[in-house]
Structures are given as C-alpha cells and as structure tokens.
CSV table of C-alpha atoms in Angstrom, one decimal:
chain,number,residue,atom,x,y,z
A,824,MET,CA,83.6,193.4,-16.9
A,825,PRO,CA,83.6,196.3,-19.4
A,826,VAL,CA,83.9,195.7,-23.1
A,827,ARG,CA,87.4,196.5,-24.3
A,828,PRO,CA,87.4,199.4,-26.8
A,829,GLU,CA,89.5,197.3,-29.3
A,830,THR,CA,86.6,194.9,-29.6
A,831,ILE,CA,84.4,197.6,-31.1
A,832,ARG,CA,85.0,198.9,-34.6
A,833,SER,CA,83.0,201.8,-36.0
A,834,HIS,CA,82.2,202.2,-39.7
A,835,ARG,CA,80.4,205.3,-40.9
A,836,ARG,CA,80.1,204.2,-44.6
A,837,PRO,CA,80.7,200.6,-45.9
A,838,ARG,CA,83.2,200.6,-48.8
A,839,ALA,CA,81.2,198.3,-51.0
A,840,ALA,CA,82.9,199.1,-54.3
A,841,GLY,CA,86.4,198.5,-52.9
A,842,CYS,CA,85.3,195.2,-51.3
A,843,LEU,CA,83.7,194.0,-54.5
A,844,ALA,CA,86.9,194.8,-56.5
A,845,ALA,CA,89.1,193.0,-53.9
A,846,VAL,CA,86.8,189.9,-53.9
A,847,THR,CA,86.7,189.8,-57.7
A,848,ALA,CA,90.5,189.9,-58.0
A,849,LEU,CA,90.8,187.1,-55.3
A,850,LEU,CA,88.1,185.0,-57.1
A,851,MET,CA,89.8,185.3,-60.5
A,852,LEU,CA,93.1,184.2,-59.0
A,853,LEU,CA,91.7,181.3,-57.1
A,854,CYS,CA,89.3,180.1,-59.8
A,855,ALA,CA,92.3,180.0,-62.2
A,856,CYS,CA,93.9,177.5,-59.9
A,857,GLY,CA,90.7,175.4,-59.5
A,858,ALA,CA,90.6,171.6,-59.9
A,859,GLY,CA,87.5,171.5,-62.2
A,860,GLY,CA,84.9,170.8,-59.5
A,861,ARG,CA,85.4,167.1,-58.9
A,862,ALA,CA,85.1,166.2,-55.2
A,863,ALA,CA,87.0,163.7,-53.1
A,864,GLU,CA,85.3,160.4,-52.3
A,865,THR,CA,85.2,158.0,-49.4
A,866,ALA,CA,86.4,154.4,-49.7
A,867,ASP,CA,82.8,153.3,-50.3
A,868,GLY,CA,82.2,155.9,-53.1
A,869,LYS,CA,80.4,158.7,-51.2
A,870,THR,CA,81.2,162.2,-52.2
A,871,ILE,CA,82.8,164.2,-49.4
A,872,LEU,CA,81.4,167.7,-48.8
A,873,ARG,CA,83.6,170.0,-46.7
A,874,TYR,CA,81.9,172.7,-44.7
A,875,GLN,CA,82.4,175.2,-41.9
A,876,GLY,CA,80.3,175.0,-38.7
A,877,TRP,CA,79.1,177.4,-36.1
A,878,ALA,CA,80.2,176.8,-32.5
A,879,GLY,CA,77.3,175.9,-30.3
A,880,LYS,CA,74.9,175.5,-33.2
A,881,VAL,CA,73.7,172.6,-35.3
A,882,GLY,CA,73.3,173.2,-39.0
A,883,PHE,CA,70.4,171.7,-40.9
A,884,HIS,CA,72.9,169.7,-42.9
A,885,GLU,CA,74.4,168.3,-39.7
A,886,LEU,CA,70.9,167.4,-38.6
A,887,ALA,CA,70.3,165.7,-41.9
A,888,ALA,CA,73.4,163.6,-41.5
A,889,ASP,CA,72.4,162.6,-38.0
A,890,LEU,CA,68.9,161.7,-39.2
A,891,GLY,CA,70.4,159.4,-41.9
A,892,TYR,CA,68.9,161.5,-44.7
A,893,TYR,CA,72.0,161.3,-47.0
A,894,ASP,CA,72.8,158.3,-49.2
A,895,LYS,CA,75.5,159.5,-51.5
A,896,ILE,CA,77.5,162.1,-49.6
A,897,GLN,CA,79.5,162.4,-46.4
A,898,LEU,CA,80.0,165.7,-44.6
A,899,GLU,CA,83.5,166.8,-43.4
A,900,TRP,CA,83.7,169.6,-40.9
A,901,VAL,CA,86.9,171.7,-41.4
A,902,GLY,CA,86.4,174.3,-38.7
A,903,ASP,CA,84.1,177.0,-37.5
A,904,THR,CA,83.2,180.5,-38.8
A,905,THR,CA,81.3,183.4,-37.4
A,906,SER,CA,80.6,185.2,-40.7
A,907,GLY,CA,78.2,184.3,-43.5
A,908,PRO,CA,80.0,186.4,-46.1
A,909,GLN,CA,83.3,184.6,-45.2
A,910,ASP,CA,81.5,181.2,-45.4
A,911,ILE,CA,80.2,181.7,-48.9
A,912,GLN,CA,83.5,183.2,-50.1
A,913,SER,CA,85.2,180.0,-48.9
A,914,ALA,CA,82.7,178.1,-51.0
A,915,ALA,CA,83.3,180.3,-54.0
A,916,THR,CA,87.1,179.7,-53.8
A,917,GLY,CA,86.7,176.0,-53.4
A,918,ASP,CA,88.0,175.7,-49.8
A,919,ILE,CA,84.6,174.1,-48.9
A,920,GLU,CA,81.8,172.6,-51.0
A,921,PHE,CA,78.9,174.7,-49.6
A,922,GLY,CA,78.3,177.7,-47.4
A,923,SER,CA,75.4,179.8,-46.1
A,924,ALA,CA,74.9,183.5,-45.9
A,925,PHE,CA,72.4,186.3,-46.0
A,926,ASN,CA,71.0,186.7,-49.5
A,927,GLY,CA,72.2,190.3,-49.8
A,928,ALA,CA,75.8,189.0,-49.4
A,929,VAL,CA,75.0,186.2,-51.9
A,930,VAL,CA,73.9,188.8,-54.4
A,931,LYS,CA,77.0,190.9,-53.8
A,932,LEU,CA,79.3,187.9,-54.3
A,933,ASN,CA,77.6,187.1,-57.5
A,934,ALA,CA,78.0,190.7,-58.6
A,935,ALA,CA,81.7,190.3,-57.9
A,936,GLY,CA,81.9,187.5,-60.4
A,937,ALA,CA,81.7,184.5,-58.1
A,938,PRO,CA,80.6,181.3,-59.9
A,939,ILE,CA,78.0,180.3,-57.3
A,940,THR,CA,74.4,179.3,-57.2
A,941,SER,CA,71.9,179.2,-54.3
A,942,VAL,CA,70.4,175.7,-53.9
A,943,LEU,CA,68.3,175.9,-50.7
A,944,SER,CA,67.1,178.5,-48.2
A,945,SER,CA,69.1,178.3,-45.0
A,946,TYR,CA,67.6,180.7,-42.5
A,947,GLY,CA,64.9,183.4,-42.0
A,948,ALA,CA,62.4,185.0,-39.8
A,949,ASP,CA,59.0,183.6,-38.6
A,950,ALA,CA,56.7,184.0,-35.7
A,951,HIS,CA,59.3,182.6,-33.3
A,952,GLU,CA,62.7,183.3,-34.7
A,953,TYR,CA,63.9,186.8,-35.7
A,954,THR,CA,66.6,189.4,-35.3
A,955,GLY,CA,65.8,192.4,-33.1
A,956,TYR,CA,67.4,195.8,-32.8
A,957,TYR,CA,67.2,196.8,-29.2
A,958,VAL,CA,67.6,200.0,-27.1
A,959,LEU,CA,67.6,200.5,-23.4
A,960,GLU,CA,64.1,200.8,-21.9
A,961,ASN,CA,64.7,204.4,-20.9
A,962,SER,CA,66.4,205.4,-24.1
A,963,PRO,CA,65.1,208.5,-25.9
A,964,ILE,CA,65.4,206.7,-29.2
A,965,ARG,CA,61.9,206.0,-30.4
A,966,SER,CA,62.1,206.4,-34.2
A,967,ALA,CA,64.5,206.0,-37.1
A,968,ARG,CA,65.2,209.8,-37.0
A,969,ASP,CA,66.4,209.5,-33.5
A,970,LEU,CA,69.3,207.3,-34.8
A,971,ILE,CA,70.9,210.1,-36.8
A,972,GLY,CA,74.5,210.2,-35.5
A,973,LYS,CA,74.0,207.2,-33.2
A,974,LYS,CA,75.8,203.9,-33.0
A,975,ILE,CA,74.3,200.5,-33.9
A,976,GLY,CA,76.2,197.4,-32.8
A,977,MET,CA,76.2,194.2,-35.0
A,978,ASN,CA,78.4,191.2,-35.5
A,979,THR,CA,79.7,192.0,-39.0
A,980,LEU,CA,79.3,194.3,-41.9
A,981,GLY,CA,78.1,193.5,-45.4
A,982,ALA,CA,75.6,190.9,-44.2
A,983,HIS,CA,72.0,190.6,-42.8
A,984,HIS,CA,72.2,193.1,-39.9
A,985,GLU,CA,73.7,195.9,-42.0
A,986,PHE,CA,71.3,195.4,-44.9
A,987,LEU,CA,68.2,195.2,-42.7
A,988,THR,CA,69.3,198.3,-40.7
A,989,ARG,CA,69.8,200.4,-43.8
A,990,GLU,CA,66.6,199.2,-45.4
A,991,TRP,CA,64.6,200.0,-42.3
A,992,LEU,CA,66.1,203.5,-42.1
A,993,ALA,CA,65.2,204.1,-45.7
A,994,GLN,CA,61.7,202.8,-45.3
A,995,GLN,CA,61.3,205.2,-42.3
A,996,GLY,CA,62.1,208.1,-44.6
A,997,LEU,CA,65.7,209.0,-43.8
A,998,SER,CA,67.7,210.5,-46.7
A,999,PRO,CA,70.9,208.8,-48.0
A,1000,ASP,CA,73.0,211.3,-46.2
A,1001,GLU,CA,71.1,210.8,-42.9
A,1002,ILE,CA,71.5,207.1,-43.2
A,1003,LYS,CA,75.3,207.5,-43.7
A,1004,SER,CA,75.4,209.4,-40.4
A,1005,VAL,CA,74.2,206.3,-38.5
A,1006,GLN,CA,77.4,204.6,-37.3
A,1007,LEU,CA,77.5,200.8,-37.8
A,1008,VAL,CA,79.7,199.3,-35.1
A,1009,VAL,CA,81.2,195.8,-35.2
A,1010,VAL,CA,80.9,194.1,-31.8
A,1011,PRO,CA,81.3,190.4,-31.0
A,1012,PRO,CA,77.9,188.9,-30.3
A,1013,VAL,CA,78.8,187.9,-26.8
A,1014,ASN,CA,79.7,191.5,-26.0
A,1015,THR,CA,76.8,193.3,-27.8
A,1016,GLU,CA,74.3,193.4,-24.9
A,1017,GLN,CA,77.0,194.5,-22.5
A,1018,ALA,CA,78.1,197.3,-24.9
A,1019,LEU,CA,74.5,198.5,-25.0
A,1020,ARG,CA,74.0,198.5,-21.2
A,1021,GLU,CA,77.3,200.3,-20.7
A,1022,GLY,CA,76.4,203.0,-23.3
A,1023,GLN,CA,79.1,202.2,-25.8
A,1024,ILE,CA,76.4,201.7,-28.5
A,1025,ASP,CA,72.9,203.0,-28.8
A,1026,VAL,CA,71.3,200.0,-30.4
A,1027,ALA,CA,72.2,196.3,-30.1
A,1028,THR,CA,71.5,193.8,-32.8
A,1029,LEU,CA,70.4,190.6,-31.0
A,1030,ASN,CA,69.1,187.2,-32.0
A,1031,SER,CA,69.0,183.6,-30.7
A,1032,ILE,CA,70.6,183.2,-27.3
A,1033,GLN,CA,71.8,186.8,-27.1
A,1034,ARG,CA,68.2,188.0,-27.7
A,1035,GLU,CA,66.5,185.6,-25.3
A,1036,SER,CA,69.0,186.0,-22.5
A,1037,ALA,CA,68.9,189.8,-22.8
A,1038,LEU,CA,65.1,189.8,-22.7
A,1039,GLU,CA,65.2,187.6,-19.6
A,1040,ARG,CA,67.4,190.2,-17.8
A,1041,GLY,CA,65.0,193.0,-18.9
A,1042,GLY,CA,65.6,196.7,-19.2
A,1043,ILE,CA,65.6,196.7,-23.1
A,1044,ARG,CA,62.9,197.1,-25.8
A,1045,ALA,CA,62.8,196.4,-29.5
A,1046,LEU,CA,63.1,199.5,-31.8
A,1047,PHE,CA,62.3,197.2,-34.8
A,1048,THR,CA,62.9,193.6,-35.9
A,1049,ASP,CA,63.6,192.1,-39.3
A,1050,ARG,CA,60.2,190.4,-39.1
A,1051,ASP,CA,58.7,193.9,-39.1
A,1052,LEU,CA,60.1,194.7,-42.5
A,1053,PHE,CA,58.9,191.7,-44.5
A,1054,GLY,CA,57.1,189.4,-42.2
A,1055,ALA,CA,57.8,185.7,-42.4
A,1056,PHE,CA,60.7,185.6,-44.9
A,1057,SER,CA,63.7,183.5,-45.8
A,1058,TYR,CA,66.8,185.7,-45.6
A,1059,GLY,CA,69.7,183.3,-46.4
A,1060,THR,CA,70.6,180.5,-48.7
A,1061,TYR,CA,73.1,177.6,-49.1
A,1062,VAL,CA,75.4,178.2,-52.1
A,1063,MET,CA,77.6,175.9,-54.1
A,1064,ARG,CA,80.1,176.5,-56.9
A,1065,ASP,CA,78.8,176.1,-60.4
A,1066,ASP,CA,81.6,173.8,-61.5
A,1067,PHE,CA,81.0,171.6,-58.4
A,1068,ILE,CA,77.3,171.4,-59.3
A,1069,ALA,CA,78.1,170.5,-62.9
A,1070,ALA,CA,80.6,167.8,-62.0
A,1071,ASN,CA,78.7,166.3,-59.0
A,1072,PRO,CA,74.9,166.5,-59.8
A,1073,GLU,CA,74.0,163.4,-57.8
A,1074,ALA,CA,75.9,164.6,-54.8
A,1075,VAL,CA,74.2,168.0,-55.0
A,1076,ARG,CA,70.8,166.4,-55.3
A,1077,ASP,CA,71.5,164.2,-52.3
A,1078,PHE,CA,72.7,167.2,-50.2
A,1079,VAL,CA,69.7,169.3,-51.1
A,1080,GLN,CA,67.0,166.6,-50.6
A,1081,GLY,CA,68.5,165.5,-47.3
A,1082,THR,CA,68.9,169.0,-46.0
A,1083,ALA,CA,65.5,170.0,-47.1
A,1084,ARG,CA,64.0,167.0,-45.3
A,1085,ALA,CA,65.9,167.9,-42.2
A,1086,ILE,CA,64.5,171.5,-42.3
A,1087,ARG,CA,61.1,170.1,-42.8
A,1088,TRP,CA,61.7,167.8,-39.8
A,1089,THR,CA,62.3,170.9,-37.6
A,1090,GLN,CA,59.2,172.6,-39.1
A,1091,VAL,CA,56.8,169.8,-38.1
A,1092,HIS,CA,58.3,168.4,-34.9
A,1093,PRO,CA,57.9,169.9,-31.4
A,1094,ARG,CA,60.5,172.3,-30.3
A,1095,GLU,CA,61.5,170.2,-27.3
A,1096,GLU,CA,62.2,167.2,-29.6
A,1097,VAL,CA,64.3,169.3,-32.0
A,1098,VAL,CA,66.3,170.9,-29.1
A,1099,ALA,CA,66.9,167.4,-27.6
A,1100,ARG,CA,68.2,166.2,-30.9
A,1101,PHE,CA,70.5,169.2,-31.3
A,1102,LEU,CA,71.9,168.7,-27.8
A,1103,ASP,CA,72.6,165.0,-28.6
A,1104,ILE,CA,74.4,166.0,-31.8
A,1105,ILE,CA,76.6,168.5,-30.1
A,1106,HIS,CA,77.5,166.0,-27.4
A,1107,LYS,CA,78.4,163.3,-29.9
A,1108,ARG,CA,80.5,165.5,-32.2
A,1109,GLY,CA,82.9,166.3,-29.3
A,1110,ARG,CA,84.0,169.8,-30.3
A,1111,THR,CA,85.1,172.3,-27.7
A,1112,GLU,CA,81.9,174.3,-27.5
A,1113,SER,CA,79.0,175.2,-25.3
A,1114,ALA,CA,75.6,173.7,-26.1
A,1115,GLU,CA,73.9,176.6,-24.2
A,1116,PRO,CA,72.8,178.4,-27.4
A,1117,VAL,CA,70.8,175.4,-28.5
A,1118,LYS,CA,68.6,175.6,-25.5
A,1119,TYR,CA,67.3,179.0,-26.8
A,1120,TRP,CA,66.4,177.6,-30.2
A,1121,ARG,CA,62.8,178.6,-31.0
A,1122,SER,CA,62.1,177.5,-34.6
A,1123,PRO,CA,63.8,177.0,-37.9
A,1124,GLY,CA,62.9,180.5,-39.0
A,1125,ILE,CA,62.2,179.3,-42.5
A,1126,PRO,CA,58.5,179.8,-43.5
A,1127,VAL,CA,58.5,177.8,-46.7
A,1128,PRO,CA,58.1,174.0,-46.4
A,1129,GLY,CA,61.3,172.3,-47.2
A,1130,ALA,CA,63.2,175.6,-47.6
A,1131,VAL,CA,62.3,176.0,-51.3
A,1132,ILE,CA,63.8,179.3,-52.6
A,1133,VAL,CA,61.3,182.0,-53.6
A,1134,GLU,CA,62.6,184.4,-56.3
A,1135,ARG,CA,61.6,187.5,-54.3
A,1136,GLU,CA,63.9,186.6,-51.5
A,1137,LEU,CA,66.9,187.3,-53.8
A,1138,GLN,CA,65.4,189.9,-56.1
A,1139,ILE,CA,64.6,192.3,-53.3
A,1140,TRP,CA,68.3,192.6,-52.5
A,1141,ILE,CA,69.2,193.1,-56.1
A,1142,ASP,CA,66.8,195.9,-56.3
A,1143,TRP,CA,68.1,197.3,-53.0
A,1144,LEU,CA,71.7,197.4,-54.3
A,1145,VAL,CA,70.6,199.0,-57.5
A,1146,ARG,CA,68.7,201.7,-55.6
A,1147,ASN,CA,71.8,202.4,-53.5
A,1148,GLY,CA,74.1,202.7,-56.5
A,1149,GLU,CA,76.1,199.6,-55.6
A,1150,LEU,CA,74.9,197.5,-58.5
A,1151,GLU,CA,74.3,198.3,-62.2
A,1152,GLU,CA,70.7,198.0,-63.1
A,1153,GLY,CA,70.0,194.9,-65.2
A,1154,LYS,CA,73.4,193.2,-64.4
A,1155,LEU,CA,71.7,190.5,-62.2
A,1156,ALA,CA,68.3,188.8,-62.2
A,1157,ALA,CA,67.3,186.6,-59.2
A,1158,ARG,CA,66.2,183.8,-61.5
A,1159,ASP,CA,69.8,183.3,-62.6
A,1160,LEU,CA,71.2,183.1,-59.1
A,1161,TYR,CA,69.3,180.1,-57.7
A,1162,THR,CA,67.8,176.7,-58.5
A,1163,ASN,CA,65.1,174.6,-56.9
A,1164,GLU,CA,65.8,171.8,-59.3
A,1165,TYR,CA,67.2,169.5,-56.6
A,1166,ASN,CA,64.6,170.2,-53.9
A,1167,PRO,CA,61.9,167.5,-53.7
A,1168,TYR,CA,59.6,170.0,-52.0
A,1169,ALA,CA,59.7,172.4,-55.0
A,1170,ASN,CA,56.7,170.7,-56.7
A,1171,GLY,CA,54.5,171.7,-53.8
A,1172,THR,CA,53.5,168.2,-52.9
A,1173,TYR,CA,55.7,168.0,-49.7
A,1174,PRO,CA,57.0,164.5,-49.3
A,1175,ALA,CA,56.8,162.7,-46.0
A,1176,ASP,CA,58.9,164.4,-43.4
A,1177,GLY,CA,60.9,161.4,-42.3
A,1178,GLY,CA,61.3,160.2,-38.7
A,1179,PRO,CA,64.3,160.3,-36.4
A,1180,ASP,CA,65.5,157.0,-37.6
A,1181,GLY,CA,65.7,158.3,-41.2
A,1182,GLN,CA,62.8,156.4,-42.4
A,1183,ALA,CA,59.9,158.3,-44.1
A,1184,ALA,CA,56.8,158.7,-41.9
A,1185,ALA,CA,53.5,157.7,-43.4
A,1186,GLY,CA,51.7,160.6,-45.1
A,1187,ALA,CA,52.9,164.1,-46.0
A,1188,ARG,CA,52.5,167.1,-43.8
C-alpha cells in the first residue's frame, strides 16, 4: 500500500527563531497560571508523578515501578506521545511532572525561557542501539555531498534526527547554504521504510523495530549512524520543572534513584531477561498497543552506569546552536541546565543493581 502524500511534510529550513518565540510566549502564559510546583498525593502520602508514555515501549521509569524501586512516588500515565519536544514542553507547562527528549531540544527549550532542569540521562547510542540513516542498496548516494537537493525522512523536526543530520552534513564539509538545500521530510515512523523503497524520500531515518525489520528485509545500507558521530553517547535526558524540584525534593530524589537503578538493571542483565520483563509489563498495563517493538530491543543505549549526565552531552548542542546562529554565545552553559545531585551513581561507586524483586543484589557491578 503506497504512502499517502499527505503523511509526508517537507521542510527546507526549520524556523527555529519563530518556534522559540512561540514557545516562550506560551511558557510565560502558562507559568503565570502555575500552582507553585506542589504535586498531588495518594491516600498513603506518595507523590503522584504524571507522565506520557510511548505506545509499544516501556520507559525506564515504568520498569522502575515494576521492579519496586520507588518508595515515595507513584506514577500516573496520562496518555502517549510520539514527540520528545512535545513531551518536555508538557513537563515545562506543568501538564506532567517529567518528560524526556533529545538534549538539543532540551537546550532550545531552556533558551526559550523554560524553567526546567535535566535530572537523568534517558537514551543514547552504544554498540547495540543507535539511529541509522539508510539509503537503498543501489542508490547513487555515497557521501554527504550527494545529498544536496535530496530528501531525508524523519519522524519530527527540532529533535534528535534533525540535529544529527545537520551536524553530520557540517562535519562532512557542506556549507550552510548546501545544508539548507537538503530537504528534511516528516514521515510517520511506520511509513518511513516504505517511503524510501517507493522513492518518495532518498534517505530514511530508522531505529529500533523500524531499523531491525528493514534490515531483515534487506536492500538497504547505512549512509551514516548517530554512533558514527560521537561513539557511545547519551543523547537525551529526563527533565523536570524547577519549581517542582524545589517543592518536592524527596519525590525527585526517589524518582531519580529508582529510575537510575532500573537503567542499571538493563545495563547488567541479559537482553532476553530485559525483553521478557518488558513484555510482561506491557501485558499487565492493558493499553491498546502492540508489544512487537519490544522484541527488537537491543540495549538501553546509555553508556554511563546509572545514566549519570555528563556535561559534554548538553554543552555540545549549546555550541552547535551558537555556531548555527540560533543561540546567543554565552547565554547558556551546560552546567546550569542539569544536576546529578539526586543520582546515587554520580559518586562513581555504583550501588548494587537490584534484583527483579526490588531487593538489592549483593555486591556492586
């Protein structure tokens, strides 16, 4: 079945300044109506943390809850999202208590005046998990210069896929005007491979189940991957509102320690065990979703034990925005955008990982 043209939206040049202005105005309006950061509580005194999920996926926080790693908080799912920038905007406006997105989007939202702080890494690339930018096997595209005037399909703009594409093109020597000529096309992830094979786009951005299933069918090859740019690297973070952190420090500490332990659990347990646990969680939560994506899970993609944030993982995108004229030099510094204060792995001693029953295993890993 062909991809409908209306599902594909082409953008030659992202309008970053206009987007930042719109977001700033929205944040000023909504923050003025805020409730001071205090969260709702359960009958037994646990702080309720609302969040958005991703259909067919298990978040590290959801795993932490299933493993019994939280003592003082209770998660409340309010629906699903398909966009990291939208997720953290919802956190910034107080619709949810935490969200996760690509660090470039986190930096841009901070630049727009959002009162948010990154508290934990949420995803990245390692030896087994990455985002690839694929062309057809017989495509004449072999280099960045071959992409001038061509179309690259991705799930959304202003996030991981756009930033990494533009960074790779710059590293490969294309001029700003040449980079602008490369068309960034928004395609739903489920349609991206098909759009590539039907010639509607020249490059498909694929990860997780879309990458693995497309590779199984064959006939495509990677032009580059995000792992090629920076190696093993954390690309995204969980963010929370500053007023929420100030008003609920113990809840924040519990969320971070439990989620960090869950991430560490996936880092040290066999893939088969992690996948089985994810499948069980999806089955138990009873949402209308397919568990098929979980079967293609390869690794957490976070190279640092316990998802401790490294300053470079944010600073590199601040520098990128400055170089591209989208951020005033000196306006932001990475050290002001994140904290590892609540992460028990930040001191480098790596606590025991914790077993499936929520009890700490003997010895650290």
